[in-house]
Amino acid sequence: MVDVIIPVYKPTEHILSLFLKLSKQTVLPNKVIVINTEKKYWDKFFEGFDILKKYPFIELHHISKEEFDHAKTRNYGISLSKADYFLLMTDDAVPKDEYLIERMLKSFDNNKIGMCYARQIPHKGCHAIEKYTRTFNYPLEPKIKGIADLEDMGIKTFFASDVCCMYRRSVFDKIGPFDEPAIFNEDMIFARKMINDGFLISYEPKAEVRHSHNYSGMQYLKRNFDLGVSQADNPDIFGDVKSEGEGVSLVKKTAVYLCKKAMPWMVIKLVYQSGCKYIGYRLGKKYKNIPKSLALKLTSNKKYIENNT
C-alpha cells in the first residue's frame, strides 16, 4: 500500500495534471494526502470545481503560512499515513506516465533500500540551461548508493529529492522523522542519516516526473542562500563533504553543451546565473556573520532566519 503526500502552496495548473496522472497509475495510491498552506489560495484556484468529488482519494488538510516548514509539514503528512510506503511529491511535479509508482516500488525488492527517488525531466518551455541541469542531476543510468560510495561520490552519495521520493515506512520510523525546523534539504539530511545506518538509496530513472523552473538570477540566489544555510546548520551531515566541486563541474559541462547546441550566447546567461548561485550559497554558509536585515532579504524562509539568528 502506498500513500502520496503533497505539500501545496498557491496551486497552479500543474496540480490538475498531477492528480489526473495519479488517478491513472498502474499501482493506484491508497490516498493522496494534501497539506495545503493557506486555505484562501486553494479555494480561489478551485472555485466552482469540486476537486475532492472528482478525486475521492484526496485527503485535504489546511495549514497557515506560519505553520509551514519543509520538514514539519512533511512530517505532519506522514503522520496521517499508515501505508507501508509513502511517496513525497511537490505540487508542480507531474508523472510522465502511469508507471511511476509501480517502478519506484520495484526498487524496494531489495530490503536494504530505504528510499527511492525519481528522474526529473523538464516541463515544456524549459530553457536550455535548466534542461541540461536536469540531465546532469538525473541521468539515464540507475544507481544504488550507500555509505561505501561516500569517498568517490561525495555529496552526491546522499543526493535525493522530495520532489518525487518514495520511502519505506519501517526505515523512516527507525531513522526519522525529518529534523525540524528545516529551511531546505530535509531529504538529503535524512538520506545521510539513513546511509550512515547501513541502508541504501535507489535512483530509478525509469520512474519519471516532469519538473523544472525557469528561475531568475535573484531566485537562484535566494534558493542557494537557503541551501547554504542548511549546510551551515547541519555540519554533522555536510561537514565532511564538499559540494562546490559538483557546481563547478555542472557549469563547465553546461557551457560545453550550449556550444555544441550552437547557443554560445547562452554562456553569458549561464555565467550570470552561476554567479548568483555561488554568491547566494557562500552568503548562506556565513549567514550568522552577515547583518540579519540582509539575511532576511536573501532568504525565502524569513521565519527560519528570525528564529536562528
Short mmCIF file of C-alpha atoms in Angstrom, two decimals:
data_model
loop_
_atom_site.label_atom_id
_atom_site.label_comp_id
_atom_site.label_asym_id
_atom_site.label_seq_id
_atom_site.Cartn_x
_atom_site.Cartn_y
_atom_site.Cartn_z
CA MET A 1 0.00 0.00 0.00
CA VAL A 2 1.29 3.44 -0.99
CA ASP A 3 0.11 6.86 0.12
CA VAL A 4 1.14 10.03 -1.70
CA ILE A 5 1.87 13.14 0.38
CA ILE A 6 1.93 16.55 -1.31
CA PRO A 7 2.58 19.93 0.34
CA VAL A 8 0.80 22.63 -1.68
CA TYR A 9 1.14 26.41 -1.78
CA LYS A 10 -0.67 28.57 -4.33
CA PRO A 11 -1.68 25.73 -6.66
CA THR A 12 -1.19 26.05 -10.43
CA GLU A 13 -2.35 24.09 -13.46
CA HIS A 14 0.37 21.52 -12.73
CA ILE A 15 -1.61 20.19 -9.80
CA LEU A 16 -4.53 19.27 -12.06
CA SER A 17 -2.18 17.23 -14.26
CA LEU A 18 -0.65 15.68 -11.15
CA PHE A 19 -3.99 14.48 -9.76
CA LEU A 20 -5.04 13.17 -13.17
CA LYS A 21 -1.81 11.20 -13.63
CA LEU A 22 -2.04 9.78 -10.10
CA SER A 23 -5.56 8.56 -10.84
CA LYS A 24 -4.27 6.57 -13.83
CA GLN A 25 -1.33 4.77 -12.19
CA THR A 26 -0.98 1.01 -12.68
CA VAL A 27 -0.49 0.88 -8.91
CA LEU A 28 -3.04 3.30 -7.52
CA PRO A 29 -2.27 5.23 -4.34
CA ASN A 30 -4.33 4.30 -1.31
CA LYS A 31 -4.85 8.02 -0.71
CA VAL A 32 -3.29 11.33 -1.65
CA ILE A 33 -2.70 13.44 1.46
CA VAL A 34 -2.60 17.12 0.55
CA ILE A 35 -1.21 19.60 3.11
CA ASN A 36 -2.20 22.97 1.71
CA THR A 37 -0.75 26.23 3.01
CA GLU A 38 -3.41 28.96 3.26
CA LYS A 39 -6.94 27.82 2.51
CA LYS A 40 -7.75 31.03 0.60
CA TYR A 41 -5.36 30.14 -2.23
CA TRP A 42 -6.83 26.65 -2.58
CA ASP A 43 -10.39 27.99 -2.59
CA LYS A 44 -9.55 30.64 -5.18
CA PHE A 45 -7.88 28.19 -7.56
CA PHE A 46 -10.61 25.55 -7.28
CA GLU A 47 -13.53 27.99 -7.17
CA GLY A 48 -16.57 26.36 -8.75
CA PHE A 49 -14.81 23.00 -9.14
CA ASP A 50 -15.19 20.22 -6.55
CA ILE A 51 -11.79 18.56 -6.90
CA LEU A 52 -12.48 16.30 -3.90
CA LYS A 53 -15.57 14.90 -5.59
CA LYS A 54 -13.67 14.28 -8.83
CA TYR A 55 -10.81 12.56 -6.98
CA PRO A 56 -12.16 10.90 -3.81
CA PHE A 57 -8.66 9.62 -2.94
CA ILE A 58 -7.62 13.18 -1.94
CA GLU A 59 -7.47 13.83 1.80
CA LEU A 60 -7.17 17.60 2.23
CA HIS A 61 -5.71 19.43 5.22
CA HIS A 62 -5.09 23.18 5.51
CA ILE A 63 -2.35 24.92 7.49
CA SER A 64 -1.35 28.56 7.84
CA LYS A 65 1.75 30.07 6.28
CA GLU A 66 3.21 30.50 9.77
CA GLU A 67 2.88 26.74 10.36
CA PHE A 68 4.69 25.71 7.18
CA ASP A 69 8.16 24.21 7.42
CA HIS A 70 9.82 21.92 4.87
CA ALA A 71 10.30 19.20 7.49
CA LYS A 72 7.39 19.80 9.87
CA THR A 73 4.78 19.92 7.10
CA ARG A 74 6.00 16.66 5.58
CA ASN A 75 6.20 15.01 9.00
CA TYR A 76 2.59 16.04 9.55
CA GLY A 77 1.53 14.48 6.26
CA ILE A 78 3.47 11.29 7.05
CA SER A 79 1.77 11.08 10.46
CA LEU A 80 -1.56 10.87 8.63
CA SER A 81 -0.45 7.81 6.69
CA LYS A 82 -0.34 4.18 7.82
CA ALA A 83 0.92 2.84 4.49
CA ASP A 84 3.99 0.60 4.21
CA TYR A 85 5.39 3.04 1.64
CA PHE A 86 4.74 6.73 1.13
CA LEU A 87 5.62 8.92 -1.83
CA LEU A 88 6.54 12.53 -1.18
CA MET A 89 5.92 14.86 -4.11
CA THR A 90 5.68 18.58 -4.78
CA ASP A 91 2.60 20.12 -6.35
CA ASP A 92 4.42 21.03 -9.58
CA ALA A 93 5.84 17.55 -10.28
CA VAL A 94 3.79 15.64 -12.85
CA PRO A 95 4.26 11.90 -13.52
CA LYS A 96 5.32 11.31 -17.13
CA ASP A 97 3.24 8.15 -17.41
CA GLU A 98 1.15 5.63 -15.48
CA TYR A 99 4.12 3.55 -14.27
CA LEU A 100 5.68 5.97 -11.75
CA ILE A 101 4.51 4.27 -8.55
CA GLU A 102 4.97 0.76 -9.95
CA ARG A 103 8.57 1.39 -10.96
CA MET A 104 9.50 3.10 -7.72
CA LEU A 105 8.00 0.29 -5.66
CA LYS A 106 10.07 -2.24 -7.59
CA SER A 107 13.24 -0.75 -6.08
CA PHE A 108 12.16 -1.93 -2.65
CA ASP A 109 12.52 -5.58 -3.64
CA ASN A 110 15.97 -5.00 -2.15
CA ASN A 111 15.19 -4.92 1.57
CA LYS A 112 18.12 -2.58 2.28
CA ILE A 113 16.60 0.21 0.16
CA GLY A 114 15.11 2.85 2.43
CA MET A 115 14.24 5.49 -0.16
CA CYS A 116 13.92 5.75 -3.93
CA TYR A 117 13.86 8.98 -5.92
CA ALA A 118 12.65 9.52 -9.46
CA ARG A 119 14.19 11.07 -12.54
CA GLN A 120 13.17 14.68 -13.16
CA ILE A 121 12.68 15.75 -16.76
CA PRO A 122 11.85 19.32 -17.83
CA HIS A 123 8.42 20.75 -18.47
CA LYS A 124 7.71 22.08 -21.96
CA GLY A 125 9.11 25.59 -22.33
CA CYS A 126 12.07 24.91 -20.06
CA HIS A 127 15.15 26.89 -21.16
CA ALA A 128 18.32 25.16 -22.32
CA ILE A 129 20.39 25.70 -19.15
CA GLU A 130 17.77 24.26 -16.83
CA LYS A 131 17.15 21.42 -19.29
CA TYR A 132 20.80 20.39 -19.16
CA THR A 133 20.84 20.70 -15.36
CA ARG A 134 18.09 18.08 -15.22
CA THR A 135 20.20 15.75 -17.40
CA PHE A 136 23.26 16.32 -15.19
CA ASN A 137 21.48 15.64 -11.91
CA TYR A 138 19.14 12.95 -13.21
CA PRO A 139 20.98 10.76 -15.74
CA LEU A 140 19.60 7.72 -17.58
CA GLU A 141 21.59 5.19 -15.57
CA PRO A 142 20.07 3.71 -12.37
CA LYS A 143 22.13 3.83 -9.20
CA ILE A 144 22.04 2.29 -5.74
CA LYS A 145 24.04 4.36 -3.26
CA GLY A 146 25.35 3.66 0.21
CA ILE A 147 27.97 4.72 2.71
CA ALA A 148 30.69 2.89 0.73
CA ASP A 149 30.22 5.39 -2.13
CA LEU A 150 30.94 8.44 0.01
CA GLU A 151 34.64 8.63 -0.78
CA ASP A 152 34.14 8.54 -4.55
CA MET A 153 30.80 10.33 -4.90
CA GLY A 154 30.97 12.82 -2.04
CA ILE A 155 27.76 14.78 -1.53
CA LYS A 156 26.11 13.04 -4.50
CA THR A 157 26.04 9.87 -2.39
CA PHE A 158 23.13 11.16 -0.37
CA PHE A 159 21.58 13.35 -3.03
CA ALA A 160 17.84 12.70 -3.20
CA SER A 161 14.83 14.89 -3.85
CA ASP A 162 11.41 15.09 -2.21
CA VAL A 163 10.12 16.49 -5.49
CA CYS A 164 9.40 12.78 -6.01
CA CYS A 165 10.81 10.34 -3.48
CA MET A 166 9.33 7.14 -2.04
CA TYR A 167 10.17 5.96 1.48
CA ARG A 168 9.93 2.60 3.21
CA ARG A 169 7.84 3.33 6.28
CA SER A 170 9.74 0.97 8.60
CA VAL A 171 13.06 2.64 7.75
CA PHE A 172 11.61 6.13 8.11
CA ASP A 173 10.23 5.23 11.54
CA LYS A 174 13.66 3.92 12.56
CA ILE A 175 15.72 6.88 11.25
CA GLY A 176 13.22 9.73 11.15
CA PRO A 177 11.28 11.88 11.42
CA PHE A 178 12.73 14.73 9.38
CA ASP A 179 14.71 17.16 11.52
CA GLU A 180 12.64 20.22 12.42
CA PRO A 181 12.86 23.03 11.55
CA ALA A 182 14.33 22.74 8.06
CA ILE A 183 14.98 25.67 5.75
CA PHE A 184 15.98 23.27 2.96
CA ASN A 185 17.42 19.79 2.31
CA GLU A 186 15.22 17.77 4.67
CA ASP A 187 15.51 14.94 2.13
CA MET A 188 19.32 14.90 1.97
CA ILE A 189 19.70 15.25 5.74
CA PHE A 190 17.52 12.19 6.21
CA ALA A 191 19.31 10.36 3.40
CA ARG A 192 22.72 10.88 5.02
CA LYS A 193 21.47 9.59 8.36
CA MET A 194 19.94 6.61 6.62
CA ILE A 195 23.07 5.53 4.76
CA ASN A 196 25.09 6.09 7.94
CA ASP A 197 22.82 3.46 9.49
CA GLY A 198 23.56 0.97 6.72
CA PHE A 199 20.57 1.47 4.44
CA LEU A 200 20.68 2.29 0.72
CA ILE A 201 19.25 4.92 -1.64
CA SER A 202 17.89 3.95 -5.04
CA TYR A 203 17.76 6.25 -8.04
CA GLU A 204 15.25 4.90 -10.56
CA PRO A 205 15.42 6.76 -13.90
CA LYS A 206 12.54 4.78 -15.43
CA ALA A 207 10.28 6.47 -12.89
CA GLU A 208 9.95 9.98 -14.34
CA VAL A 209 8.26 13.22 -13.38
CA ARG A 210 8.16 16.49 -15.24
CA HIS A 211 9.60 19.19 -13.01
CA SER A 212 11.62 22.30 -13.82
CA HIS A 213 11.78 26.04 -13.20
CA ASN A 214 12.91 28.99 -15.28
CA TYR A 215 14.27 30.90 -12.30
CA SER A 216 15.67 34.41 -12.44
CA GLY A 217 19.14 35.19 -11.11
CA MET A 218 17.68 36.53 -7.85
CA GLN A 219 15.52 33.43 -7.42
CA TYR A 220 18.61 31.25 -7.83
CA LEU A 221 20.47 33.42 -5.33
CA LYS A 222 17.72 33.02 -2.73
CA ARG A 223 17.41 29.30 -3.33
CA ASN A 224 21.14 28.77 -2.93
CA PHE A 225 21.27 31.07 0.09
CA ASP A 226 18.83 28.73 1.83
CA LEU A 227 20.87 25.76 0.65
CA GLY A 228 23.97 27.30 2.21
CA VAL A 229 22.11 27.98 5.46
CA SER A 230 21.02 24.35 5.56
CA GLN A 231 24.57 23.13 5.18
CA ALA A 232 25.90 25.60 7.76
CA ASP A 233 23.33 24.44 10.31
CA ASN A 234 23.98 20.73 9.74
CA PRO A 235 27.76 20.27 9.92
CA ASP A 236 27.34 16.64 11.00
CA ILE A 237 25.65 15.95 7.66
CA PHE A 238 27.59 18.16 5.25
CA GLY A 239 30.80 18.98 7.11
CA ASP A 240 32.90 16.13 5.75
CA VAL A 241 31.93 16.57 2.09
CA LYS A 242 32.31 19.42 -0.37
CA SER A 243 29.61 20.50 -2.81
CA GLU A 244 31.39 23.28 -4.71
CA GLY A 245 33.10 20.75 -6.99
CA GLU A 246 29.76 19.49 -8.27
CA GLY A 247 28.72 23.04 -9.06
CA VAL A 248 31.90 23.79 -10.99
CA SER A 249 31.55 20.54 -12.95
CA LEU A 250 27.95 21.41 -13.82
CA VAL A 251 28.90 24.88 -15.10
CA LYS A 252 31.71 23.54 -17.28
CA LYS A 253 29.62 20.76 -18.78
CA THR A 254 26.67 23.09 -19.36
CA ALA A 255 28.92 25.54 -21.23
CA VAL A 256 30.18 22.73 -23.48
CA TYR A 257 26.58 21.60 -24.07
CA LEU A 258 25.47 25.11 -25.04
CA CYS A 259 28.32 25.47 -27.51
CA LYS A 260 27.59 22.09 -29.05
CA LYS A 261 23.97 23.15 -29.46
CA ALA A 262 25.13 26.32 -31.26
CA MET A 263 23.95 28.58 -28.43
CA PRO A 264 27.22 30.19 -27.26
CA TRP A 265 25.42 33.42 -26.32
CA MET A 266 23.64 31.45 -23.57
CA VAL A 267 27.00 31.02 -21.86
CA ILE A 268 26.72 34.64 -20.69
CA LYS A 269 23.42 33.80 -19.02
CA LEU A 270 24.99 30.67 -17.56
CA VAL A 271 27.85 32.68 -16.03
CA TYR A 272 25.40 35.21 -14.57
CA GLN A 273 23.12 32.56 -13.09
CA SER A 274 26.05 30.55 -11.78
CA GLY A 275 27.44 33.67 -10.13
CA CYS A 276 24.09 34.28 -8.44
CA LYS A 277 24.04 30.69 -7.20
CA TYR A 278 27.57 30.87 -5.84
CA ILE A 279 27.11 34.23 -4.12
CA GLY A 280 23.86 33.02 -2.55
CA TYR A 281 25.46 29.79 -1.40
CA ARG A 282 28.52 31.46 0.13
CA LEU A 283 26.41 34.07 1.93
CA GLY A 284 24.13 31.31 3.21
CA LYS A 285 27.08 29.39 4.61
CA LYS A 286 28.06 32.53 6.55
CA TYR A 287 24.55 33.77 7.30
CA LYS A 288 25.16 34.22 11.02
CA ASN A 289 28.04 36.59 10.24
CA ILE A 290 26.12 38.94 7.96
CA PRO A 291 23.57 41.57 9.04
CA LYS A 292 20.26 39.97 9.94
CA SER A 293 18.45 42.50 7.77
CA LEU A 294 20.43 41.29 4.74
CA ALA A 295 19.83 37.64 5.57
CA LEU A 296 16.09 38.30 5.74
CA LYS A 297 16.18 39.82 2.25
CA LEU A 298 18.12 36.88 0.83
CA THR A 299 16.05 34.03 2.24
CA SER A 300 12.77 32.52 1.13
CA ASN A 301 12.10 31.45 4.72
CA LYS A 302 12.14 34.51 6.94
CA LYS A 303 10.73 32.63 9.92
CA TYR A 304 13.72 30.27 9.98
CA ILE A 305 16.22 33.14 9.85
CA GLU A 306 14.33 35.04 12.55
CA ASN A 307 14.46 32.02 14.85
CA ASN A 308 18.08 31.11 14.20
CA THR A 309 19.96 34.43 14.30
#
